[in-house]
Coordinates of C-alpha atoms (C1' of nucleotides) in Angstrom, one line a residue:
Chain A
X264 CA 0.0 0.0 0.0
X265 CA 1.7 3.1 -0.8
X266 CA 1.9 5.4 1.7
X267 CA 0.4 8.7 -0.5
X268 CA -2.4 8.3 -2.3
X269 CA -2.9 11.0 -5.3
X270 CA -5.9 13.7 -4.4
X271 CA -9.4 12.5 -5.1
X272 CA -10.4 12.8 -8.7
X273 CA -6.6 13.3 -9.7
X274 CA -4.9 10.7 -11.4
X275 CA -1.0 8.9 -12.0
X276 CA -0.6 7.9 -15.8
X277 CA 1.7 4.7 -15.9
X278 CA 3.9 4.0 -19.0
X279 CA 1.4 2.1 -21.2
X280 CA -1.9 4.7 -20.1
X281 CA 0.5 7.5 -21.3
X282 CA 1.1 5.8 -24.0
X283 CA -2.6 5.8 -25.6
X284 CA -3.0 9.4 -24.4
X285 CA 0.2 10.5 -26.1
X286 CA -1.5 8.6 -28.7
X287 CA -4.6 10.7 -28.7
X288 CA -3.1 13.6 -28.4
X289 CA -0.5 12.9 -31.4
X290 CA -3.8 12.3 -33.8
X291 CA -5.3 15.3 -32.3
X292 CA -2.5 17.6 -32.8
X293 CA -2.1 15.7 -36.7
X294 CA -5.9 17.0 -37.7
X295 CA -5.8 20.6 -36.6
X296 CA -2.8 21.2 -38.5
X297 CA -4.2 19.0 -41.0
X298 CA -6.9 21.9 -40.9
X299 CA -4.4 24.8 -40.9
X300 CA -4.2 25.2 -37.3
X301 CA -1.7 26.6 -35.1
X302 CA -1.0 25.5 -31.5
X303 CA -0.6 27.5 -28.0
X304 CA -0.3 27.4 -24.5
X305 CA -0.8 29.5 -21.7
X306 CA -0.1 29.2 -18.0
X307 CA -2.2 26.8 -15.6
X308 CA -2.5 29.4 -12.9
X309 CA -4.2 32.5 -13.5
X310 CA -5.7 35.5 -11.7
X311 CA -8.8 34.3 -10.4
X312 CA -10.6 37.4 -11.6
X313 CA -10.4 36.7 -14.9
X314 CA -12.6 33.6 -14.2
X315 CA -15.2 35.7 -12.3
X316 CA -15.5 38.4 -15.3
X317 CA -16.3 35.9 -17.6
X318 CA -18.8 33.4 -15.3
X319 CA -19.4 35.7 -12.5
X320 CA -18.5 34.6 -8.8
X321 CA -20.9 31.7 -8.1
X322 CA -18.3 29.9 -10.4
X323 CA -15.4 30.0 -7.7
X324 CA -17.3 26.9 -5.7
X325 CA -15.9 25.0 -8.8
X326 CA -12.4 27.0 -9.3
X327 CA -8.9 25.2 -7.5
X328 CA -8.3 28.5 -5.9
X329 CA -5.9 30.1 -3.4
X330 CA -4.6 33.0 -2.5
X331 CA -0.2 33.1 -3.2
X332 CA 2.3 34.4 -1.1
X333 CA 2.2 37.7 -3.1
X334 CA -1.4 37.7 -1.6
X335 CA -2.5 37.6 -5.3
X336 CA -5.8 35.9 -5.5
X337 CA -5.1 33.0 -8.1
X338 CA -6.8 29.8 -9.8
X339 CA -5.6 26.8 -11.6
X340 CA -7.6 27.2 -14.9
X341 CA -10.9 25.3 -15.1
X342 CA -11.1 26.2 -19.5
X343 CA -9.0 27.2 -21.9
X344 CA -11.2 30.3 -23.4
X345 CA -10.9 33.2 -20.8
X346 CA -7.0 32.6 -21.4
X347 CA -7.0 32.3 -25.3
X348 CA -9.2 35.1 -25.5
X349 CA -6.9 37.0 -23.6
X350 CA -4.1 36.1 -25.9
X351 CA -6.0 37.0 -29.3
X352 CA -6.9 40.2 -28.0
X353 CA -3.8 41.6 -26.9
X354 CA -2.4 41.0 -30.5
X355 CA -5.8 40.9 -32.2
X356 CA -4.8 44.2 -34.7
X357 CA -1.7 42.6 -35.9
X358 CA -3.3 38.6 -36.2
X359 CA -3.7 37.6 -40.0
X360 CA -7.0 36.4 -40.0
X361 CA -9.1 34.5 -39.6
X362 CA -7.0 33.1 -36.6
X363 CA -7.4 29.4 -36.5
X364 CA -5.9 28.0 -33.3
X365 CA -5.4 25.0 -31.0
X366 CA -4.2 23.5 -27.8
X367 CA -4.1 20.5 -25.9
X368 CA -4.0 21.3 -22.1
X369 CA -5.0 20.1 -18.3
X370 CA -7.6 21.9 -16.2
X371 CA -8.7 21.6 -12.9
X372 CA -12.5 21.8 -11.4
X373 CA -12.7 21.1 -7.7
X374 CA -15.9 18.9 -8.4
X375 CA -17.5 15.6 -7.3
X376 CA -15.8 13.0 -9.4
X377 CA -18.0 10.6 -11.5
X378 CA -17.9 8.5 -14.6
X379 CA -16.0 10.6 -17.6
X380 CA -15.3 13.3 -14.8
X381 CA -12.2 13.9 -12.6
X382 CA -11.1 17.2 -11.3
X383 CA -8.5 17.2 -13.8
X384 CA -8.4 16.3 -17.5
X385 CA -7.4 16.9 -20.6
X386 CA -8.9 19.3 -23.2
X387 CA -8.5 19.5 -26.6
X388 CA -9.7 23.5 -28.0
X389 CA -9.7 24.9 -31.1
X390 CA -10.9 28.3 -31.9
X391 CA -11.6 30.3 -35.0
X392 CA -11.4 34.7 -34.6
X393 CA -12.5 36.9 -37.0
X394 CA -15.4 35.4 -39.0
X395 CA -18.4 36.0 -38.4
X396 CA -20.2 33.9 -40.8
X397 CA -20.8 30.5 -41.0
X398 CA -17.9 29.7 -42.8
X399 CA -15.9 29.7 -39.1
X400 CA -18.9 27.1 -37.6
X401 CA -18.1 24.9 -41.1
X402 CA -14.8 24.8 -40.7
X403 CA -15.0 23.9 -36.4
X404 CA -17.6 21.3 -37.0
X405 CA -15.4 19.4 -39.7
X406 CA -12.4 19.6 -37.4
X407 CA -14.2 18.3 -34.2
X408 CA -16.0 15.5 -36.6
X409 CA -12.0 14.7 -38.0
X410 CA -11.1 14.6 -34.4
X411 CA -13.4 11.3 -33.6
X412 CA -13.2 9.6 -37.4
X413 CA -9.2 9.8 -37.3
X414 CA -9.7 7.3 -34.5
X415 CA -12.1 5.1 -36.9
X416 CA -15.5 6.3 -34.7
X417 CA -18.3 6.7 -37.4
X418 CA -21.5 8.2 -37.9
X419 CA -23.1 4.7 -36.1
X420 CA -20.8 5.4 -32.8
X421 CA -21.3 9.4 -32.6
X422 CA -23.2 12.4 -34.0
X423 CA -23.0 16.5 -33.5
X424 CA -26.2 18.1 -32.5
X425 CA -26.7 21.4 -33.9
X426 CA -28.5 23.8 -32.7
X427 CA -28.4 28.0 -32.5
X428 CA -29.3 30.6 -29.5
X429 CA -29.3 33.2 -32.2
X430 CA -32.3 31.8 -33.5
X431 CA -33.8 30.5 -30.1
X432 CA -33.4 34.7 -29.1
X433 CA -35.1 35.8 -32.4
X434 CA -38.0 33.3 -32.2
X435 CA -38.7 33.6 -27.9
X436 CA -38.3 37.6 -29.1
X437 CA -40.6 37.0 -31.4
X438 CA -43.2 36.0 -29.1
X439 CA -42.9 38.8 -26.6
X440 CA -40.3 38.0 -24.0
X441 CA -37.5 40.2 -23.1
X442 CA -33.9 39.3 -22.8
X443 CA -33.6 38.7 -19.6
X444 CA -36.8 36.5 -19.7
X445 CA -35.2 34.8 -22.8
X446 CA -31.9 34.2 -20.9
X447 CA -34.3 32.0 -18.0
X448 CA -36.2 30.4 -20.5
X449 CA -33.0 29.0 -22.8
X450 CA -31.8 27.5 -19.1
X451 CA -35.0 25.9 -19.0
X452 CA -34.6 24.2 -22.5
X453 CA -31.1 23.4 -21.5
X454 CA -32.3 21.6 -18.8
X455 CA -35.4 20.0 -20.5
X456 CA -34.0 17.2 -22.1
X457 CA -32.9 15.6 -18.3
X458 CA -35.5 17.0 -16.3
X459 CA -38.8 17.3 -18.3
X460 CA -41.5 19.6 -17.2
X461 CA -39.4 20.6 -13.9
X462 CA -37.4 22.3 -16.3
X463 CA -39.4 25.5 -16.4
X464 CA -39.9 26.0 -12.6
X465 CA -36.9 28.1 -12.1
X466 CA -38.2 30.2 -14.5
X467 CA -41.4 30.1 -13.2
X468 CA -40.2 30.9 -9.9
X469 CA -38.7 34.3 -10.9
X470 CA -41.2 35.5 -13.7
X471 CA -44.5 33.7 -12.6
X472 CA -46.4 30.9 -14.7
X473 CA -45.2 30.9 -18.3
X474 CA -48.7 31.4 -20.5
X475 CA -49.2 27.8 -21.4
X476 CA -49.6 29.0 -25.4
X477 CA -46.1 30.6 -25.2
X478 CA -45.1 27.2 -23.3
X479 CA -46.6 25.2 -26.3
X480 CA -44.6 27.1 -28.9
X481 CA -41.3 26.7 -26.7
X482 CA -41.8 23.0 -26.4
X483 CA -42.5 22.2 -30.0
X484 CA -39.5 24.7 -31.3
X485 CA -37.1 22.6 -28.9
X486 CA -38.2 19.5 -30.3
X487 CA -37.2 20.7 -33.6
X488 CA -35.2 17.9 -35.6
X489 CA -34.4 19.2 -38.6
X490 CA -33.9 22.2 -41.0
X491 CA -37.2 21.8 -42.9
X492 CA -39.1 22.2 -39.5
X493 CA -36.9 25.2 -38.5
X494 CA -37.9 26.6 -42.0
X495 CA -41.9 25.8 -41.9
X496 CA -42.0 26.7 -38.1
X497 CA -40.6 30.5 -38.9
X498 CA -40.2 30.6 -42.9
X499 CA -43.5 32.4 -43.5
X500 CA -43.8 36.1 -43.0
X501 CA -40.2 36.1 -40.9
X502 CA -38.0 39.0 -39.8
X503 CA -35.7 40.0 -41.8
X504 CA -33.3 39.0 -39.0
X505 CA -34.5 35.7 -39.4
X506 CA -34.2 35.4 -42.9
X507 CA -30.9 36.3 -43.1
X508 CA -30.6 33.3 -40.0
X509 CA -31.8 30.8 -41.8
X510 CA -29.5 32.2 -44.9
X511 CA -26.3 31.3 -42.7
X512 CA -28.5 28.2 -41.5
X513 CA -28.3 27.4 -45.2
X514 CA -25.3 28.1 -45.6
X515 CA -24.1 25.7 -42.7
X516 CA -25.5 22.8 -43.5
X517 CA -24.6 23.3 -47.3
X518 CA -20.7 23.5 -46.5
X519 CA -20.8 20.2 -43.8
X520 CA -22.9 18.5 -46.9
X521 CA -20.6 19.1 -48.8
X522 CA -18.2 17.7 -47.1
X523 CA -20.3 14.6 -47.1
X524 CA -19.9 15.2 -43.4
X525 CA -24.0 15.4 -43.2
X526 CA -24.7 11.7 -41.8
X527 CA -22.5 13.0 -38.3
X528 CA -24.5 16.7 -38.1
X529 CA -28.1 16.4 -36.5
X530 CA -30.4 19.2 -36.1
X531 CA -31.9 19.8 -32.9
X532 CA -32.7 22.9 -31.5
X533 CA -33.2 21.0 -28.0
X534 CA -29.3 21.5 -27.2
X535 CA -28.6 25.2 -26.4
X536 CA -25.7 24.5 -23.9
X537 CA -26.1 26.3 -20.2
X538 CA -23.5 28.9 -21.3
X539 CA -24.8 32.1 -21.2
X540 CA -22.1 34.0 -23.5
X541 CA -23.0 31.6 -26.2
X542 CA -24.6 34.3 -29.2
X543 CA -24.7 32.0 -32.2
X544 CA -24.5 28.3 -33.3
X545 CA -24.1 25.9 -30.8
X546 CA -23.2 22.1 -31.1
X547 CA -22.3 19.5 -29.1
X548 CA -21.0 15.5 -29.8
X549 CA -22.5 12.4 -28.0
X550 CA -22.4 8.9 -28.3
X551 CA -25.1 7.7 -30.1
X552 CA -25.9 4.8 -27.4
X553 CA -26.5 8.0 -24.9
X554 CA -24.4 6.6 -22.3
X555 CA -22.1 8.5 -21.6
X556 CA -21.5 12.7 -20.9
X557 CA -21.0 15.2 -23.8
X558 CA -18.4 14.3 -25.8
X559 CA -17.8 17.3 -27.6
X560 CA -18.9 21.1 -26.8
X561 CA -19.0 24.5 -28.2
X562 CA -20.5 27.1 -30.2
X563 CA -19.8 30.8 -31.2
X564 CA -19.2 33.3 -28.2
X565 CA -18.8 36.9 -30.5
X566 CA -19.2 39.3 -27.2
X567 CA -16.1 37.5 -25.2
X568 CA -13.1 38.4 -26.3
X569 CA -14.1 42.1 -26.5
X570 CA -15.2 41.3 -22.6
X571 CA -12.1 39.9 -21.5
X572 CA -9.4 40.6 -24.1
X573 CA -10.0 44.0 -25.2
X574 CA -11.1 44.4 -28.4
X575 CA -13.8 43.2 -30.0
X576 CA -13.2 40.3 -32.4
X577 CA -16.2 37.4 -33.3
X578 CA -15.2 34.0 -32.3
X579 CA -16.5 30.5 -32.7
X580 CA -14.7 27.1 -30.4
X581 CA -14.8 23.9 -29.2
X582 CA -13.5 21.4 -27.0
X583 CA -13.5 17.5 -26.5
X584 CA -12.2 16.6 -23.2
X585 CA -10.0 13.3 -23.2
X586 CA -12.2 11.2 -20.3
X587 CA -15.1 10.4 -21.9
X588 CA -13.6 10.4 -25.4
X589 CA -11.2 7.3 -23.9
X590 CA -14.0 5.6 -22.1
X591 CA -15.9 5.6 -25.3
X592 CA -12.7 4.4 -27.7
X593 CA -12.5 1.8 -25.1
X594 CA -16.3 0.8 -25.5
X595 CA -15.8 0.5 -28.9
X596 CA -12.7 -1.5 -28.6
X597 CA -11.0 1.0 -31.0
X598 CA -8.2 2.4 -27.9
X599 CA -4.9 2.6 -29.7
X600 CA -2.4 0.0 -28.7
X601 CA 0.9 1.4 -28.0
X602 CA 4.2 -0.5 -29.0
X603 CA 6.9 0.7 -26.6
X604 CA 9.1 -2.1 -28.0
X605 CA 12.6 -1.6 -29.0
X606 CA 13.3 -2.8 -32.6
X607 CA 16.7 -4.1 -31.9
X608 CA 17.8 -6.1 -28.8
X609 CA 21.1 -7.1 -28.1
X610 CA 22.5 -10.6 -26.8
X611 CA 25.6 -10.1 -25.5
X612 CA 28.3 -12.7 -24.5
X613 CA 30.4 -11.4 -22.0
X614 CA 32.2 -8.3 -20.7
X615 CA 34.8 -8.0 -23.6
X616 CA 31.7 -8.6 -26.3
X617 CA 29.5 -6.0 -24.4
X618 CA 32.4 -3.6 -25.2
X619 CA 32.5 -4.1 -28.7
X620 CA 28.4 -3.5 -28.3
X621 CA 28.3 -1.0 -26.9
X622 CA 29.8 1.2 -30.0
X623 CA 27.1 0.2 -32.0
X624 CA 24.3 -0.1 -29.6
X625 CA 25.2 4.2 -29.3
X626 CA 25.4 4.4 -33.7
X627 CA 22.3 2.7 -34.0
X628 CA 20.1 4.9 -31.4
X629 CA 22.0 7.9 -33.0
X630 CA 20.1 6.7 -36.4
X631 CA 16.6 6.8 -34.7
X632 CA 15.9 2.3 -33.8
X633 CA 15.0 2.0 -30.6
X634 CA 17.5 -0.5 -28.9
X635 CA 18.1 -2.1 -25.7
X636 CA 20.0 -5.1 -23.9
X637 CA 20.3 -6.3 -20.8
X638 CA 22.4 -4.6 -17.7
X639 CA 24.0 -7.4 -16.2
X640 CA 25.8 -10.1 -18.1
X641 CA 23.4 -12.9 -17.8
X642 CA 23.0 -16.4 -19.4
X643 CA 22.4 -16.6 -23.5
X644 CA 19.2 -18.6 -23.2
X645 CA 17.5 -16.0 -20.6
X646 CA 18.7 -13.0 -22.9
X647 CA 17.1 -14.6 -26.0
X648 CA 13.7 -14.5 -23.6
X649 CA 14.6 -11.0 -22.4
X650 CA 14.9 -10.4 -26.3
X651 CA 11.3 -12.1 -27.1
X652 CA 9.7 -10.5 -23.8
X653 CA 10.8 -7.0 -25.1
X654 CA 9.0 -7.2 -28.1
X655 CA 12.0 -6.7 -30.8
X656 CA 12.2 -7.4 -34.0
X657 CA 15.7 -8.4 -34.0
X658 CA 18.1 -9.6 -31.8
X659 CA 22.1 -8.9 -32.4
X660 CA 24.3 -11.3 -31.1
X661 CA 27.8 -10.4 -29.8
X662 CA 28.8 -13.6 -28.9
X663 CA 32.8 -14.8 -28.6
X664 CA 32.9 -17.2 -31.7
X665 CA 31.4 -14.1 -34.0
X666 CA 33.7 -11.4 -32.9
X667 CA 36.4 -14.1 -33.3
X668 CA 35.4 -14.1 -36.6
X669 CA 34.9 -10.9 -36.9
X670 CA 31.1 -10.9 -37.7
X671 CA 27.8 -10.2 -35.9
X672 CA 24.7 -11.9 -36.0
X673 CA 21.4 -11.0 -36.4
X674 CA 18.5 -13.2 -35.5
X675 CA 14.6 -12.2 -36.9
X676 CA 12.9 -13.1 -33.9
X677 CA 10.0 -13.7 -35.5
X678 CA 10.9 -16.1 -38.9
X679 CA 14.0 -17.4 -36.4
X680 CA 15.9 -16.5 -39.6
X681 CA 19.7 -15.5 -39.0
X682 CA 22.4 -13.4 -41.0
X683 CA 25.8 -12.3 -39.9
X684 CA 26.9 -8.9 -40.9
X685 CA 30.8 -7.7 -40.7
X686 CA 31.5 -6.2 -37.1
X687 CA 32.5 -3.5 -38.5
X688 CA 29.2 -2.2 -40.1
X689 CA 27.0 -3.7 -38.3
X690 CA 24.8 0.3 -38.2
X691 CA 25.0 0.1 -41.8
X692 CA 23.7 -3.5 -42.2
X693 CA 20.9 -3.2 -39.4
X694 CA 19.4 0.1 -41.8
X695 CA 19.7 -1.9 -44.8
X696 CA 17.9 -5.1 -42.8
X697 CA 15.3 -3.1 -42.2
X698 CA 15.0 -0.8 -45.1
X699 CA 15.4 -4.0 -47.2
X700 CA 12.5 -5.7 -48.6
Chain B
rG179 C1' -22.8 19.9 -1.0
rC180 C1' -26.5 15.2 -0.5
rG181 C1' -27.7 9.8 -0.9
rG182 C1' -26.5 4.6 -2.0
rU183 C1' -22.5 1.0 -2.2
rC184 C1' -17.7 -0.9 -1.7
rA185 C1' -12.3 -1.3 0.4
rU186 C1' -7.6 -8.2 1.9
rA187 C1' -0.4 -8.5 -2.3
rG188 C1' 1.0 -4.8 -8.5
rC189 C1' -3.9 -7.4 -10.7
rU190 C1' -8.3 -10.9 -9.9
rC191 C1' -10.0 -12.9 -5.6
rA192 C1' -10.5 -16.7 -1.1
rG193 C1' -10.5 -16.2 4.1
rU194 C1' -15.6 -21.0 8.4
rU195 C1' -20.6 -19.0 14.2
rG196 C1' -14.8 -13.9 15.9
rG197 C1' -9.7 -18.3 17.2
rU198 C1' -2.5 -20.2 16.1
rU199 C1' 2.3 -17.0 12.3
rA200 C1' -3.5 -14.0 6.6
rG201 C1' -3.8 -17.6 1.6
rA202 C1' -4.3 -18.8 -4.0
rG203 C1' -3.8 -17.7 -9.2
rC204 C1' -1.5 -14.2 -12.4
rA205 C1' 2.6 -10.8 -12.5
rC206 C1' 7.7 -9.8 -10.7
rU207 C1' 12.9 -11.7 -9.0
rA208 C1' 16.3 -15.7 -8.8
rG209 C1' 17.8 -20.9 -9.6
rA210 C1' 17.5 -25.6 -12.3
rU211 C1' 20.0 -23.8 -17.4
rU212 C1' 27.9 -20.4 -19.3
rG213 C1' 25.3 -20.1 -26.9
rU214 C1' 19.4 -19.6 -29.0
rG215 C1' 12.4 -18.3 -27.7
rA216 C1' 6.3 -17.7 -24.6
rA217 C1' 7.0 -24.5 -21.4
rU218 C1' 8.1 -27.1 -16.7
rC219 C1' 9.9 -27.5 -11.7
rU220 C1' 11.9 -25.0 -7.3
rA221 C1' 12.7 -20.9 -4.3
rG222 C1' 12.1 -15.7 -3.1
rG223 C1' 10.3 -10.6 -2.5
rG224 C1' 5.8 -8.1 -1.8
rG225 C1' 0.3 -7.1 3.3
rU226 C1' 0.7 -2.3 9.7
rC227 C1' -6.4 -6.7 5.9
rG228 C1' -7.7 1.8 3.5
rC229 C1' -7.0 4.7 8.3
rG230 C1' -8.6 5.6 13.5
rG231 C1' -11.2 4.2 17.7
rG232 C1' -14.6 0.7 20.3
rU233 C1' -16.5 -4.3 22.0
rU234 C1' -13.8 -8.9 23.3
rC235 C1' -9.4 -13.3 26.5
rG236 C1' -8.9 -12.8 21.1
rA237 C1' -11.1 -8.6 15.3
rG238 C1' -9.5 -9.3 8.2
rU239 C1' -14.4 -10.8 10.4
rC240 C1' -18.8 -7.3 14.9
rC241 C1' -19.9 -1.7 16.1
rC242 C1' -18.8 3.7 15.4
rG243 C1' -16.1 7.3 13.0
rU244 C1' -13.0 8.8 8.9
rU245 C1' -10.5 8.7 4.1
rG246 C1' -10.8 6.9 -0.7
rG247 C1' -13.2 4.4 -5.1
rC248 C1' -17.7 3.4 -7.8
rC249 C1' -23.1 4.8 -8.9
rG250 C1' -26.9 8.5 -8.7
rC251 C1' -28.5 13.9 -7.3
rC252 C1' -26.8 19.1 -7.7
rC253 C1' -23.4 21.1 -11.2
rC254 C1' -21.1 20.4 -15.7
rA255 C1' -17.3 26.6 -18.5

RNA sequence: GCGGUCAUAGCUCAGUUGGUUAGAGCACUAGAUUGUGAAUCUAGGGGUCGCGGGUUCGAGUCCCGUUGGCCGCCCCA
């Protein structure tokens, strides 16, 4: 039993668990720059403010925060977007646009730890400032959708719902309520899907009963599947603010078509994510079995970075957090297997042969193979194990009668084939072993 | 923050109505085996039975507390 335990909800990666999330995150960082974009960081503490100006300060319950011996008031960062607004805004006049980033990085909640939820994980965040249209939300979805295929997930295993608070504010506008009314109400959809009709009675609570007409509109817009029904439910007679809507709705869905990414996209104006500084499309990824938390999140937040990084620049993001995205890689037997083997391992005779090794155990690493051999001189039959256990390809054999004759040989551990190659270019022969046919 | 449930070796688990020095398989180390492969045999290391207290002549076992895991609620940027 060891005598420290890690913090609840933290967790130790071991070789081979590092190894598939290396893994991950080496097919995550592939795609975005497959997609043209360009990765940053930013520190893991931060000034606790900047957390409360973007989510106000019922959100420092969640927040890993403390105050530093500079008496600054700080906080390990729960998201990425307070920080990467920061960053685009500082520099947002000089940025070539549109500014297509991406990161991979940790964050902290101090929350209750449950299935696909620790109080620290991975993220992976991309972000696209400086379009406004649709073109941004196109570009986002295909990358998050690339993100999940790359790992051979399909349209049977996962899909994107799409939905849009930019329409949800026209249309509740539409029927009379004011924004702050609107605001309540959108909480209530969010909630609607888990909680049913107990959705509403916060709202209800603050603003009195919702007129059961109004109530009937709301529920049969947020059970909306599908474009058609978006279009006969406000095509007729609309605003032009919601003609031009349903232009970029167009627009959208065209592009991701297109893409012949449509069978992954689903409408449904029933997701409008609890975020409040959403203004736009929103979409979110889930397993298609429903089992498991979101995989996926985000949508387009255009009022942010002028909030909390100065000047005023539109924005669409994302993010797929690595706990659920394992678990559900693991469901679906599809978690990467790792090889960690070396590709050469070396049986060595003696002292006086592990000499003459050693020269070219060095030459060959320099080249790039991955090679190993055992520490201690040990017996021939338990080195040829150690050389099987490893997981080699080949073994090299320094053994007294080859060096007498000048010669080393290599073994194919898996045909049991052997060759000798001159002891003198033995770095040269293992490349053209291996580059060989 | 609330509720349910669980905790014995690195892993999977056994452990009698409370009774001697807490066991097995797998894994690990070494030997049999000083020049050729996943076998076999033998030996070894590894446990304050999550932690603390209580009941008892005696607690892995019963009781209370606590910490941690899992599941659900709240929340989920």
């Amino acid at each position: 039993m060891a005598m420290f335990q890690t913090l609840p909800g933290f967790r130790d990666f071991y070789p081979e668990d590092l190894a598939k999330r290396n893994h991950i995150f080496r097919i995550w960082r592939q795609t975005a720059a497959a997609f043209g974009f360009v990765e940053y960081d930013t520190p893991v503490l931060e000034p606790l403010d900047l957390y409360r100006a973007k989510s106000g300060d019922e959100i420092e319950a969640q927040l890993f925060s403390f105050t530093d011996k500079g008496k600054r008031e700080v906080a390990l960062r729960p998201e990425m977007t307070p920080s990467v607004c920061r960053l685009v805004g500082e520099r947002a006049g000089s940025l070539k646009r549109p500014i297509k980033w991406f990161s991979i990085a940790e964050f902290y909640r101090y929350e209750r730890m449950q299935k696909g939820r620790g109080r620290c994980f991975f993220q992976f965040n991309a972000d696209i400032f400086g379009e406004a249209g649709p073109e941004a939300e196109i570009e986002l979805i295909a990358l998050q959708i690339q993100c999940m295929r790359a790992f051979g997930l399909t349209p049977d295993d996962f899909c994107i719902r799409l939905s849009d608070r930019n329409l949800w504010f026209h249309f509740l506008g539409s029927l009379g309520l004011d924004e702050e009314k609107i605001r309540a109400l959108l909480g209530a959809v969010d909630k609607f899907e888990r909680n049913g009709d107990a959705a509403f009675k916060g709202y209800e609570e603050r603003f009195g009963p919702l007129d059961p007409a109004t109530k009937a509109r709301v529920l049969s817009f947020l059970a909306i599947r599908s474009f058609d029904e978006i279009e006969s439910a406000l095509g007729a007679g609309a605003s032009p603010a919601i003609t031009a809507r349903l232009a970029d709705w167009r627009k959208l869905l065209g592009g991701l078509s297109a893409m012949g990414l449509s069978a992954f996209v689903q409408v449904d104006l029933g997701v409008v994510r609890g975020l409040a500084y959403y203004t736009g499309f929103v979409f979110e990824a889930f397993d298609r079995k429903g089992e498991l938390r979101a995989l996926a999140g985000g949508g387009r937040y255009d009022d942010l970075v002028g909030k909390l990084g100065g000047s005023d620049l539109p924005a669409v993001g994302f993010a797929i957090g690595d706990m659920t995205f394992a678990l559900l890689l693991d469901e679906r037997g599809l978690t990467p297997v790792v090889s960690q083997a070396p590709d050469v391992y070396c049986v060595i005779g003696g002292e006086a042969e592990r000499k003459s090794a050693f020269a070219d155990i060095l030459a060959l690493r320099a080249i790039g193979y991955r090679v190993d051999y055992p520490m201690k001189e040990v017996a021939f039959g338990k080195q040829f194990k150690a050389a099987v256990e490893s997981g080699a390809k080949v073994a090299l054999i320094y053994g007294s009668e080859e060096l007498a004759r000048g010669v080393v040989k290599l073994r194919d551990l898996g045909d049991r084939s052997e060759q000798e190659f001159p002891a003198a270019a033995v770095a040269e022969s293992v490349l053209a072993f291996f580059s060989g046919p």
